[in-house]
Short mmCIF file of N, CA and C in Angstrom, two decimals:
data_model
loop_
_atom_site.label_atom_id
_atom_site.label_comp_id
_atom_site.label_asym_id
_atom_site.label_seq_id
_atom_site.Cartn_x
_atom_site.Cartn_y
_atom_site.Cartn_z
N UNK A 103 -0.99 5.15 -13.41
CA UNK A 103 -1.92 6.22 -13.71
C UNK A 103 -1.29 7.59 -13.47
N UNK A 104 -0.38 7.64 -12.51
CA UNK A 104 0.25 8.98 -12.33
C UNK A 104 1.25 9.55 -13.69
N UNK A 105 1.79 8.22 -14.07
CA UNK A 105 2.39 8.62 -15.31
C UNK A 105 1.59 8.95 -16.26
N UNK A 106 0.37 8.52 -16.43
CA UNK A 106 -0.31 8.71 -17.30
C UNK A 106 -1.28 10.22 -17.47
N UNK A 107 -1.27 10.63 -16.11
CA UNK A 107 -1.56 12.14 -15.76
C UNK A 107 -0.73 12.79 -16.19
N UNK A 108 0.62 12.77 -15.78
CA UNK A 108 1.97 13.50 -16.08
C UNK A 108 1.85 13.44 -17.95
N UNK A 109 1.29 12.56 -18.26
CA UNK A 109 1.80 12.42 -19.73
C UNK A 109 0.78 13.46 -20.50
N UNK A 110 -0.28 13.76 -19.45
CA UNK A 110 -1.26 14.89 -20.08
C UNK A 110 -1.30 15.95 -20.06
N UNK A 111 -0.32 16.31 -18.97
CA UNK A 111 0.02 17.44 -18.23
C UNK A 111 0.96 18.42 -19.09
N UNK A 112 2.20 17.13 -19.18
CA UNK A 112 3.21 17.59 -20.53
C UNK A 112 2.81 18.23 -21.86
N UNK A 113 1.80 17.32 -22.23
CA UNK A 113 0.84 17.71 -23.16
C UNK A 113 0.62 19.09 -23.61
N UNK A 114 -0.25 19.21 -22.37
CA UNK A 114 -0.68 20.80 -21.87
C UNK A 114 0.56 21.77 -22.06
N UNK A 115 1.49 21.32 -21.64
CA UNK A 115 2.48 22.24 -21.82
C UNK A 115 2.53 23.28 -20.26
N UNK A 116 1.87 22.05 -18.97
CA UNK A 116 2.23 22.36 -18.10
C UNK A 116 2.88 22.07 -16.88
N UNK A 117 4.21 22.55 -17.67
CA UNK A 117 5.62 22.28 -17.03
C UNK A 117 6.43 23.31 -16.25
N UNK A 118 5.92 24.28 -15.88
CA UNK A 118 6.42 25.34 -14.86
C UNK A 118 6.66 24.86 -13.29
N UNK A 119 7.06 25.39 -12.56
CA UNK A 119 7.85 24.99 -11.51
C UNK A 119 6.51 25.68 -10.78
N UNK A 120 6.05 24.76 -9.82
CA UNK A 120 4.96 25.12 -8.72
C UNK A 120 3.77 26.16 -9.69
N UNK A 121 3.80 24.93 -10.81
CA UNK A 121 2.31 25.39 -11.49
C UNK A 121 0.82 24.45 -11.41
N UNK A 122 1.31 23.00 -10.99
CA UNK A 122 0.26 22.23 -10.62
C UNK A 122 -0.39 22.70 -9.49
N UNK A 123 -1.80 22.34 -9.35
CA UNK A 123 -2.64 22.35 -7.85
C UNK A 123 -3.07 20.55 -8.41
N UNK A 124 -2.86 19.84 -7.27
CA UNK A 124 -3.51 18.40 -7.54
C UNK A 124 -4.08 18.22 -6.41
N UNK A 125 -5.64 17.73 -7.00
CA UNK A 125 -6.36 17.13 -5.54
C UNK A 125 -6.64 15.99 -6.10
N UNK A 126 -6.35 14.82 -5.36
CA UNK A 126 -7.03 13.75 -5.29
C UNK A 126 -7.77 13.33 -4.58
N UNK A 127 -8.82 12.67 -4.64
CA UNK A 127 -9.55 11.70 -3.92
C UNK A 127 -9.86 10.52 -4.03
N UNK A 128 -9.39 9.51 -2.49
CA UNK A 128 -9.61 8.26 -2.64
C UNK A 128 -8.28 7.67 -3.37
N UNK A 129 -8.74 6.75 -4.09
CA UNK A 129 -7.41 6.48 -5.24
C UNK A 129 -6.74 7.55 -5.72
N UNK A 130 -7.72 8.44 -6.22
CA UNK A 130 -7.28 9.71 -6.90
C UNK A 130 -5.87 10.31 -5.94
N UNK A 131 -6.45 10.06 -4.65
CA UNK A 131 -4.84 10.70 -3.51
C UNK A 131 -4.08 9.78 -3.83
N UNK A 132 -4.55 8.49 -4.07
CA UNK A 132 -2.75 7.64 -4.06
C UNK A 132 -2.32 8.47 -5.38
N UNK A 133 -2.99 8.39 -6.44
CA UNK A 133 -2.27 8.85 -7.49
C UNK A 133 -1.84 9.86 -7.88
N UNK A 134 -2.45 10.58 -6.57
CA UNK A 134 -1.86 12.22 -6.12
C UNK A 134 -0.79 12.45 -5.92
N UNK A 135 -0.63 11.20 -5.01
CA UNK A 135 1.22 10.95 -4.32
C UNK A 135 2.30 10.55 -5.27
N UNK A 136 1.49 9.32 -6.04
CA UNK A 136 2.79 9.02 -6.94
C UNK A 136 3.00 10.06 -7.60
N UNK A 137 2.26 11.28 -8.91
CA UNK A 137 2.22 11.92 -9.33
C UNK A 137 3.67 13.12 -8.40
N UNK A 138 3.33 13.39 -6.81
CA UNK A 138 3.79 14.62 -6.57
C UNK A 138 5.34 13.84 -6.73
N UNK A 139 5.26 12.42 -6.04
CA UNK A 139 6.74 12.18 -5.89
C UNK A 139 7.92 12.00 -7.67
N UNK A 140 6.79 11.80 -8.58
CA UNK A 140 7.56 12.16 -9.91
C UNK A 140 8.30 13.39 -10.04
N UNK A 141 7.00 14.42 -9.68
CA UNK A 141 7.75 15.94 -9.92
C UNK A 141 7.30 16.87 -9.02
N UNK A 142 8.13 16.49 -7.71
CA UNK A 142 7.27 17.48 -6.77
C UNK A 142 7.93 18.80 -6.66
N UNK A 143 8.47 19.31 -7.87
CA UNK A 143 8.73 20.94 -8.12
C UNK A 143 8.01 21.31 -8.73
N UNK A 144 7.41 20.43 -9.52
CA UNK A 144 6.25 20.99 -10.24
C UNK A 144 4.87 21.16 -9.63
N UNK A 145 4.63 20.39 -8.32
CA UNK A 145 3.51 20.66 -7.55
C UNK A 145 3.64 22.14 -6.56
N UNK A 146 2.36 23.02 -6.86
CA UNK A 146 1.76 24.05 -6.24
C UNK A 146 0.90 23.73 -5.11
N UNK A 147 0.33 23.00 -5.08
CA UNK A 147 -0.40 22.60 -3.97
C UNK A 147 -0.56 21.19 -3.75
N UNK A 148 -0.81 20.15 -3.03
CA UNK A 148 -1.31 18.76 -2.82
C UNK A 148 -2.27 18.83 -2.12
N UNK A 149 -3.62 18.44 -2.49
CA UNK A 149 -4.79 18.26 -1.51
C UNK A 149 -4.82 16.46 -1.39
N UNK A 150 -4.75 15.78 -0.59
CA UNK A 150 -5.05 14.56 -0.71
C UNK A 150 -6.47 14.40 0.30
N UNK A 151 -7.65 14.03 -0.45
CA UNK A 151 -8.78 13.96 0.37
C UNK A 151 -9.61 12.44 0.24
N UNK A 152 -9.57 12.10 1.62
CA UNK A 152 -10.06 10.48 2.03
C UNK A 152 -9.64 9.35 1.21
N UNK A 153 -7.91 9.70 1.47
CA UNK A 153 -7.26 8.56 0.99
C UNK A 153 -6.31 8.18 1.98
N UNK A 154 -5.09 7.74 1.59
CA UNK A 154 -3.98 6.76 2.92
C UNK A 154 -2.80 6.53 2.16
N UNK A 155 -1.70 6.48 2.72
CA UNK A 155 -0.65 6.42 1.84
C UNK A 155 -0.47 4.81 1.81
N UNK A 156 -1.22 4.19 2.63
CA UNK A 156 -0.83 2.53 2.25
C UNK A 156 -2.58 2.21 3.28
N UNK A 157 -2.93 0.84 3.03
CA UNK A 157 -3.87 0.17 3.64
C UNK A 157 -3.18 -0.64 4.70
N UNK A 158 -3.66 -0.18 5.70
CA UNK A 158 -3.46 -0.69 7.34
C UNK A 158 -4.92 -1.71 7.35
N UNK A 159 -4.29 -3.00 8.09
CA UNK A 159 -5.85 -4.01 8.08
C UNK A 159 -5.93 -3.43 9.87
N UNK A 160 -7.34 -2.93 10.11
CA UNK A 160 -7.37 -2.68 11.45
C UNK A 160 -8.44 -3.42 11.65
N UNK A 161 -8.50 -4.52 11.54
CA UNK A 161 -9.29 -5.29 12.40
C UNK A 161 -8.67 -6.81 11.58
N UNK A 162 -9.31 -7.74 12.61
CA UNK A 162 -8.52 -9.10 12.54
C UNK A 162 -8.53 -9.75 11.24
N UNK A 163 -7.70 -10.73 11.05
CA UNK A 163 -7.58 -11.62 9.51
C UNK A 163 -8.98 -11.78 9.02
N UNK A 164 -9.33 -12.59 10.01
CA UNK A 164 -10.80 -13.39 9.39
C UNK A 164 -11.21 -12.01 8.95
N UNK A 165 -11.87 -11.17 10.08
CA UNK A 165 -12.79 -10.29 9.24
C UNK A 165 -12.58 -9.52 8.13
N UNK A 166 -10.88 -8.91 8.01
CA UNK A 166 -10.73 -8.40 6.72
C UNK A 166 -10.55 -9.23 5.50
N UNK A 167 -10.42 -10.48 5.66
CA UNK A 167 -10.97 -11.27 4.74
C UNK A 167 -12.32 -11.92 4.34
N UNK A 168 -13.10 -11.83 4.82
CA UNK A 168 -14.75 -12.08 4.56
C UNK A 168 -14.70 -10.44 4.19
N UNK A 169 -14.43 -9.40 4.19
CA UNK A 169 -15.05 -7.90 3.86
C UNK A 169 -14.10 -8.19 2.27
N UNK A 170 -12.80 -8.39 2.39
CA UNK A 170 -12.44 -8.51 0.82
C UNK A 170 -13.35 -9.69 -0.04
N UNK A 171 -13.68 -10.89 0.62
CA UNK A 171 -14.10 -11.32 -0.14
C UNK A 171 -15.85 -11.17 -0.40
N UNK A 172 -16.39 -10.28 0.47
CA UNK A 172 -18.09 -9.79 0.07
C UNK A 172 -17.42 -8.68 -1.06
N UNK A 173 -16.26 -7.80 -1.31
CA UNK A 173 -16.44 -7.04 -1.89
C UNK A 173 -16.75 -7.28 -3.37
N UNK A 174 -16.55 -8.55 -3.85
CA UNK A 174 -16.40 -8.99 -5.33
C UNK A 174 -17.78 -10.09 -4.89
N UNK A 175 -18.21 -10.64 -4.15
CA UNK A 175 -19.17 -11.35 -4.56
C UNK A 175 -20.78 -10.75 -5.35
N UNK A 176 -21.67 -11.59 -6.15
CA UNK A 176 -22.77 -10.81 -6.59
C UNK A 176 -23.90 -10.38 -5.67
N UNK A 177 -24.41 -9.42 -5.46
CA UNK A 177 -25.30 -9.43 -4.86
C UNK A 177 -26.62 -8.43 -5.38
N UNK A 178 -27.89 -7.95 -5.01
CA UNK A 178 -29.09 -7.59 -5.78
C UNK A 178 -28.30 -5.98 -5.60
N UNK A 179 -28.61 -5.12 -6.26
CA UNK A 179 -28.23 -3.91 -6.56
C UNK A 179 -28.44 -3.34 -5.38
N UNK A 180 -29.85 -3.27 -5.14
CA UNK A 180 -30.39 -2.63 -3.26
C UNK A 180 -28.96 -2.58 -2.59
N UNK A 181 -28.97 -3.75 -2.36
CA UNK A 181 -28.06 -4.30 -1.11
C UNK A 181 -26.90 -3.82 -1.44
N UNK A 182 -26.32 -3.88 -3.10
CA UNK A 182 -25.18 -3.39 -2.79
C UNK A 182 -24.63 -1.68 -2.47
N UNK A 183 -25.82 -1.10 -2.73
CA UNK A 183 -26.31 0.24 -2.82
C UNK A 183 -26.53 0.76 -1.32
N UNK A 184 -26.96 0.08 -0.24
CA UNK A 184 -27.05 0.30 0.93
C UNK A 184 -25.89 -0.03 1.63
N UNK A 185 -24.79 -0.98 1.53
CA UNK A 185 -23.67 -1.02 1.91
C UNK A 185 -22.81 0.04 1.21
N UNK A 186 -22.69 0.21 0.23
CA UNK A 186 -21.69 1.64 -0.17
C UNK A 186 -22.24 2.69 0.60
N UNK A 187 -23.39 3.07 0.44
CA UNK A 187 -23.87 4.04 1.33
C UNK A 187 -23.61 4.23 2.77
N UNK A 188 -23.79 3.29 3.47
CA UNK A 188 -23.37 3.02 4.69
C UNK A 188 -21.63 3.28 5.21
N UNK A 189 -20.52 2.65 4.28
CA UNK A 189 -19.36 3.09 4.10
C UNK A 189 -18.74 4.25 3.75
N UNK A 190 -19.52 4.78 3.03
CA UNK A 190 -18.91 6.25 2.14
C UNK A 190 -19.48 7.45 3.17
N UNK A 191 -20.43 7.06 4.06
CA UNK A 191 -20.82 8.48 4.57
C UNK A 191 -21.79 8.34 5.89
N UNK A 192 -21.72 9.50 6.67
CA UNK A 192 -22.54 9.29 7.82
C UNK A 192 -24.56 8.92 7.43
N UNK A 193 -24.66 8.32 8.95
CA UNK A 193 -25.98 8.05 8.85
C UNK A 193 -27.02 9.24 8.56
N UNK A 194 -26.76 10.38 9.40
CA UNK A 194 -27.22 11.57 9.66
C UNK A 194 -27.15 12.38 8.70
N UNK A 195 -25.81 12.11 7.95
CA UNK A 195 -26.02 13.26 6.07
C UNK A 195 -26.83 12.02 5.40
N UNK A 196 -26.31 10.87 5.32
CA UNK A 196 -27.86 10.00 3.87
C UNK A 196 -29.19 10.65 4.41
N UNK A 197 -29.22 11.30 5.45
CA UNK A 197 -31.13 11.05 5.74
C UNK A 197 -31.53 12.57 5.86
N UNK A 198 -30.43 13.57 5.81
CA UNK A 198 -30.81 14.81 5.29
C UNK A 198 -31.56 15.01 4.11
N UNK A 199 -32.30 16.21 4.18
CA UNK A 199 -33.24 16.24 2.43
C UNK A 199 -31.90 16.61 1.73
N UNK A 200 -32.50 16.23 0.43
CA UNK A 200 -31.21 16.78 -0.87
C UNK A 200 -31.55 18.27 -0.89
N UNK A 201 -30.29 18.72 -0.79
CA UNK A 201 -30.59 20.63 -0.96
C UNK A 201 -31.22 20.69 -2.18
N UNK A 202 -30.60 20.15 -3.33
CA UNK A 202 -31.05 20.41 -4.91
C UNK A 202 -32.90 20.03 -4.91
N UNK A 203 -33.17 19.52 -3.98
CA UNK A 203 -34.74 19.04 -3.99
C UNK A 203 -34.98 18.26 -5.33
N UNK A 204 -33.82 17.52 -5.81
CA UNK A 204 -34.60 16.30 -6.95
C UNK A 204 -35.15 14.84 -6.28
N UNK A 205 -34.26 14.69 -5.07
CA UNK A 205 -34.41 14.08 -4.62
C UNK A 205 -34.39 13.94 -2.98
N UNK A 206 -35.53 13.08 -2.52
CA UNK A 206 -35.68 13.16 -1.20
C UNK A 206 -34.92 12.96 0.12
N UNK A 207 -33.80 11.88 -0.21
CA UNK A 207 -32.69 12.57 0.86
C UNK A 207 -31.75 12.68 -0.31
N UNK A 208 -30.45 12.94 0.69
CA UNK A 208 -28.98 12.64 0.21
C UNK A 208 -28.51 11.49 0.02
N UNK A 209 -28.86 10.27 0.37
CA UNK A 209 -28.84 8.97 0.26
C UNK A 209 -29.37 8.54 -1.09
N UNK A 210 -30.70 9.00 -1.35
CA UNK A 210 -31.67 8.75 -2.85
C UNK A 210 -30.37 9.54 -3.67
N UNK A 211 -30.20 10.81 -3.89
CA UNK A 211 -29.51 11.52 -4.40
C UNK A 211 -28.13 10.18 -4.86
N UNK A 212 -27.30 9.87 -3.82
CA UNK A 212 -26.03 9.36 -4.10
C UNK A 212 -26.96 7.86 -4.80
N UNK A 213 -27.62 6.85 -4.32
CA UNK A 213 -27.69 5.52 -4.75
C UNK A 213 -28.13 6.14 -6.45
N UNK A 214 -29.33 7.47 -7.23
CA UNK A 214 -29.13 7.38 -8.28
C UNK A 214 -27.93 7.92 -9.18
N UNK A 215 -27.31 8.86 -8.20
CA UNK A 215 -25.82 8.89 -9.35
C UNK A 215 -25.07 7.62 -9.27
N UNK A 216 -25.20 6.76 -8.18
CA UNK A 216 -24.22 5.47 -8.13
C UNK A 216 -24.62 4.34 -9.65
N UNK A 217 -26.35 4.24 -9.57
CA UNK A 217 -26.91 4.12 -10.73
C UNK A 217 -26.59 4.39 -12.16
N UNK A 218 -26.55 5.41 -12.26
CA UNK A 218 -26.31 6.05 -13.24
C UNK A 218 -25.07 5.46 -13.94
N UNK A 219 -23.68 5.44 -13.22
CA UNK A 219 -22.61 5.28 -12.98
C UNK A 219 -22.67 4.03 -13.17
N UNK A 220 -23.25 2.96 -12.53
CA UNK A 220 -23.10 1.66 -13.32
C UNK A 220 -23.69 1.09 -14.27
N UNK A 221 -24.58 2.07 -14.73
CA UNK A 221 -25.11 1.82 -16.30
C UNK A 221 -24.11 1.77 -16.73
N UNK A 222 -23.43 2.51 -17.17
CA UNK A 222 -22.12 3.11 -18.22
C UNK A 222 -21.60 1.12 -18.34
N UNK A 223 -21.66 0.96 -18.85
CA UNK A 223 -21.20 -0.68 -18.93
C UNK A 223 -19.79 -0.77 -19.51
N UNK A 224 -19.69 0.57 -20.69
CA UNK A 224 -18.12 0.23 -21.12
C UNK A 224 -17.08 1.12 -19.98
N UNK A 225 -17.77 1.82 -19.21
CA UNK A 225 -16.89 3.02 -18.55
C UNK A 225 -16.86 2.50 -16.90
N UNK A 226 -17.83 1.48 -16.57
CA UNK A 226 -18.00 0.80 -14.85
C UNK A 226 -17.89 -0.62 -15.38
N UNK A 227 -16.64 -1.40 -15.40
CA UNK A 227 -16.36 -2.70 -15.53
C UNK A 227 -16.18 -3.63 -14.74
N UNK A 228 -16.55 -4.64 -14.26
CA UNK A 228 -16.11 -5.72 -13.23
C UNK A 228 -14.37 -5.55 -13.40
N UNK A 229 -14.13 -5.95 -14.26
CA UNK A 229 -12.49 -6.14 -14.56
C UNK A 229 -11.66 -4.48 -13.82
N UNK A 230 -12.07 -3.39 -14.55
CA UNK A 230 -12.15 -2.22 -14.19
C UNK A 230 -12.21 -1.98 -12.14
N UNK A 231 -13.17 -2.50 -11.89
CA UNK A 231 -13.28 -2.29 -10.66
C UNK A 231 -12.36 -3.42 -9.84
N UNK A 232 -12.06 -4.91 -9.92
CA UNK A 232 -11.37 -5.64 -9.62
C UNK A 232 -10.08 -4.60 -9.42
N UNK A 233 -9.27 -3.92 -10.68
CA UNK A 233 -8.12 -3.45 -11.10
C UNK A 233 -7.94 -2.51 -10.18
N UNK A 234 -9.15 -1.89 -9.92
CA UNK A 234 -8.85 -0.36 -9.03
C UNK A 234 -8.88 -1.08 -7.28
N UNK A 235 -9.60 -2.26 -7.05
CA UNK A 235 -9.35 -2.68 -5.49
C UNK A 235 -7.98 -3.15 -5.91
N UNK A 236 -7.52 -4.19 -6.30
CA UNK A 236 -5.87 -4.27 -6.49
C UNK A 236 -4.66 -3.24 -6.37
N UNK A 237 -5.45 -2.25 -7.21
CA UNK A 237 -4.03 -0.98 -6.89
C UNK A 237 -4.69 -0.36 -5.70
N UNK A 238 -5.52 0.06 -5.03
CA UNK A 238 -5.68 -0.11 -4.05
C UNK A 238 -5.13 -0.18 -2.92
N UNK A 239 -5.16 -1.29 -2.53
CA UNK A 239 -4.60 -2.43 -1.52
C UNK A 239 -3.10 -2.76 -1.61
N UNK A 240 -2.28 -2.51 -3.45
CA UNK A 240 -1.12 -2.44 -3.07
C UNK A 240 -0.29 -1.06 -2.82
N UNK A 241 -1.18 0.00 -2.95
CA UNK A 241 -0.81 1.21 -2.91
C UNK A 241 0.20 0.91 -1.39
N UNK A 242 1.33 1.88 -1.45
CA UNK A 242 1.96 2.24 -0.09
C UNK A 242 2.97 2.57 -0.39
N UNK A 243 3.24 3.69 0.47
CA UNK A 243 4.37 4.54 0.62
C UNK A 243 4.41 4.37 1.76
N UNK A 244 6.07 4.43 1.98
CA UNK A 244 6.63 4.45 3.75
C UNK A 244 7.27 5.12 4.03
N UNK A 245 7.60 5.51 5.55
CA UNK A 245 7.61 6.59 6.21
C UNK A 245 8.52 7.46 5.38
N UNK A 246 10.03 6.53 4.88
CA UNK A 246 10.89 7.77 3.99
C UNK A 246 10.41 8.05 2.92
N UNK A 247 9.18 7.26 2.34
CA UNK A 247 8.72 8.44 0.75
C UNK A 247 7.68 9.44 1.23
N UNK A 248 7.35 9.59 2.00
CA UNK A 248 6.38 10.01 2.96
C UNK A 248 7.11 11.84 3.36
N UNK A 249 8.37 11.10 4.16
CA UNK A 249 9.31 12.46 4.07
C UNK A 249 9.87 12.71 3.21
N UNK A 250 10.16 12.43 2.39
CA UNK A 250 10.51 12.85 0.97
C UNK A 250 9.58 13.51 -0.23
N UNK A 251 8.41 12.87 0.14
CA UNK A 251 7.40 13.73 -0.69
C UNK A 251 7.07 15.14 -0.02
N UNK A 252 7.53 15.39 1.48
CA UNK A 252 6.83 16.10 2.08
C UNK A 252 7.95 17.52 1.93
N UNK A 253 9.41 16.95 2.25
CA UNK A 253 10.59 18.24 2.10
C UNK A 253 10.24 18.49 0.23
N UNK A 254 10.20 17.38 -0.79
CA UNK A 254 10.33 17.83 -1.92
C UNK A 254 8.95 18.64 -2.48
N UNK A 255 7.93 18.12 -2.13
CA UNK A 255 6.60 19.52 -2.41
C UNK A 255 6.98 20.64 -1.26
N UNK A 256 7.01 20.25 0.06
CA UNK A 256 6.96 21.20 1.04
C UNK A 256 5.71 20.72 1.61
N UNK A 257 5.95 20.81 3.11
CA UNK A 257 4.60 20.56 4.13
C UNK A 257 3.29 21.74 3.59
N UNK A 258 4.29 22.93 3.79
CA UNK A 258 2.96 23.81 3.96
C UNK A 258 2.16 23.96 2.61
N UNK A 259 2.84 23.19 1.63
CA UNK A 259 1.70 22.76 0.61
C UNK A 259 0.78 21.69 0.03
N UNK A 260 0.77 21.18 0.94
CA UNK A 260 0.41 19.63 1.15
C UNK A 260 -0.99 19.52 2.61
N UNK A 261 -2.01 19.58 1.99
CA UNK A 261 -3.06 19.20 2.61
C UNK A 261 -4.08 17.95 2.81
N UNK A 262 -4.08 17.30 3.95
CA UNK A 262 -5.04 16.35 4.44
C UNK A 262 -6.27 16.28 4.49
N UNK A 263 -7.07 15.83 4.04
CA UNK A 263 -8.40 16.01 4.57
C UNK A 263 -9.43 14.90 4.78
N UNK A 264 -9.91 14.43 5.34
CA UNK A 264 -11.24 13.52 5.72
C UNK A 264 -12.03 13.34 6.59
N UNK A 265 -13.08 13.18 6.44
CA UNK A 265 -14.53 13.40 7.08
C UNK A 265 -14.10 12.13 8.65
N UNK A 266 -15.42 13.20 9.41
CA UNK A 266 -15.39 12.41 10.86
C UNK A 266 -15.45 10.81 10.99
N UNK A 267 -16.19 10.53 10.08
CA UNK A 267 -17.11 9.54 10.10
C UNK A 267 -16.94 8.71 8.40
N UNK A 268 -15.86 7.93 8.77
CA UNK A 268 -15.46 7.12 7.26
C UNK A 268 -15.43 6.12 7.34
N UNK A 269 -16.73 4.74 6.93
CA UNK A 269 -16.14 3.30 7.31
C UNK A 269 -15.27 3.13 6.21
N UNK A 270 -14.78 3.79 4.91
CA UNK A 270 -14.02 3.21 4.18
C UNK A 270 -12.45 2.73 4.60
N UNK A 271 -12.37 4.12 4.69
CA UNK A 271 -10.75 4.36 5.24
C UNK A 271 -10.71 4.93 6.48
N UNK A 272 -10.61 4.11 7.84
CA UNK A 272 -11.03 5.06 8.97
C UNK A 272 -10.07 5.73 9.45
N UNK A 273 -10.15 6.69 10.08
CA UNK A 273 -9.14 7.56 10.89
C UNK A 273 -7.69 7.13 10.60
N UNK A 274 -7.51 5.78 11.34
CA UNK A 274 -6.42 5.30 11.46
C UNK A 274 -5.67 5.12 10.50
N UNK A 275 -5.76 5.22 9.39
CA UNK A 275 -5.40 4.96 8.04
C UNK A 275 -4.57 6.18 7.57
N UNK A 276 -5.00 7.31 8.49
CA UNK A 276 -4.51 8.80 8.20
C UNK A 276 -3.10 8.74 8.61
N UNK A 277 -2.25 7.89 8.95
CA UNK A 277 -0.73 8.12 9.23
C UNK A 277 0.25 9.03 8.85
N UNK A 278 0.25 8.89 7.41
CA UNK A 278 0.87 10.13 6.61
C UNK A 278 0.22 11.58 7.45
N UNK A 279 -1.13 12.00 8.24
CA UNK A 279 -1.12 13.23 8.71
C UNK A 279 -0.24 13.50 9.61
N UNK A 280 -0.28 12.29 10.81
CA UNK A 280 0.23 12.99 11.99
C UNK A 280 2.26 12.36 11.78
N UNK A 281 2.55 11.66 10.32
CA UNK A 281 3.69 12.15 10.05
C UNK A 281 4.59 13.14 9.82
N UNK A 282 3.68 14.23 8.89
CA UNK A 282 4.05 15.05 8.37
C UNK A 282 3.74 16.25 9.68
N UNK A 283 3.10 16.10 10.44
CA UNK A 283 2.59 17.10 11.56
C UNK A 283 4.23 16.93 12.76
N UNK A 284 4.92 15.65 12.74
CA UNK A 284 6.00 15.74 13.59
C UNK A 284 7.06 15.81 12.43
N UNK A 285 7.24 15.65 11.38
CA UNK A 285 8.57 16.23 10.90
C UNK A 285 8.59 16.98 10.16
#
């Protein structure tokens, strides 16, 4: 997918030296990374937000295997709608009112754009979503592409970011920060 960004980019006809700003999120950061490490003279900024440069299992076999394997099993929409919710964000923001006032919290707010989003039947695919936990999970960069992405964009253009409170990707997953913070 990073090539496939790059291939749009070219397109554009934007090929100047420290003319990109790329933020990714989530996957979007892995593909942030591969992207910077293609042409990281051409990156202006890197935001990578609530992603990981590889998946660390921090908790034991069994359980990260019953969580991979609930992630593909079927279950009633509710349910699967209250577990994303529960993962993607604190308890205390779902149960805030929605500022926009369409809807009564922030929780209602996210489960109907999640809705919405899996209507799309040709654009939210089982196969589609299978594909994106796979790259996923094999995503990873190590410590030397890590420093190498970091001298070839530059640290001080290269930003971290993620929330207090993430069951997706927790804290610990943040390695690449406190890499780039000692070299």
């Amino acid at each position: 997918m990073a090539r496939d960004t790059l291939e749009v980019v070219d397109f554009l006809g934007w090929t100047d030296k420290r003319q990109l700003h790329v933020v990714g999120v989530s996957m979007g950061g892995m593909i942030a990374q591969e992207l910077a490490l293609l042409v990281p003279d051409r990156i202006a900024s890197l935001s990578l937000i609530s992603t990981a440069a590889r998946i660390v299992n921090t908790v034991g076999f069994v359980e990260n295997l019953r969580s991979r394997i609930n992630m593909f099993l079927p279950r009633a929409i509710d349910i699967q709608l209250a577990n994303l919710k529960v993962r993607l964000f604190s308890k205390p923001w779902l149960e805030e009112p929605d500022r926009d006032g369409g809807f009564p919290t922030n929780g209602d707010r996210f489960a109907a754009q999640e809705l919405k989003k899996r209507s799309d039947t040709e654009g939210f695919t089982r196969t589609g979503f299978i594909c994106q936990a796979i790259a996923a999970g094999w995503h990873h960069k190590s410590a030397e592409q890590l420093n190498a992405l970091g001298d070839a964009v530059g640290r001080d253009r290269i930003q971290v970011m993620h929330g207090t409170v993430d069951n997706m990707l927790i804290n610990r997953q943040y390695h690449m920060v406190r890499f780039w913070r000692m070299n």
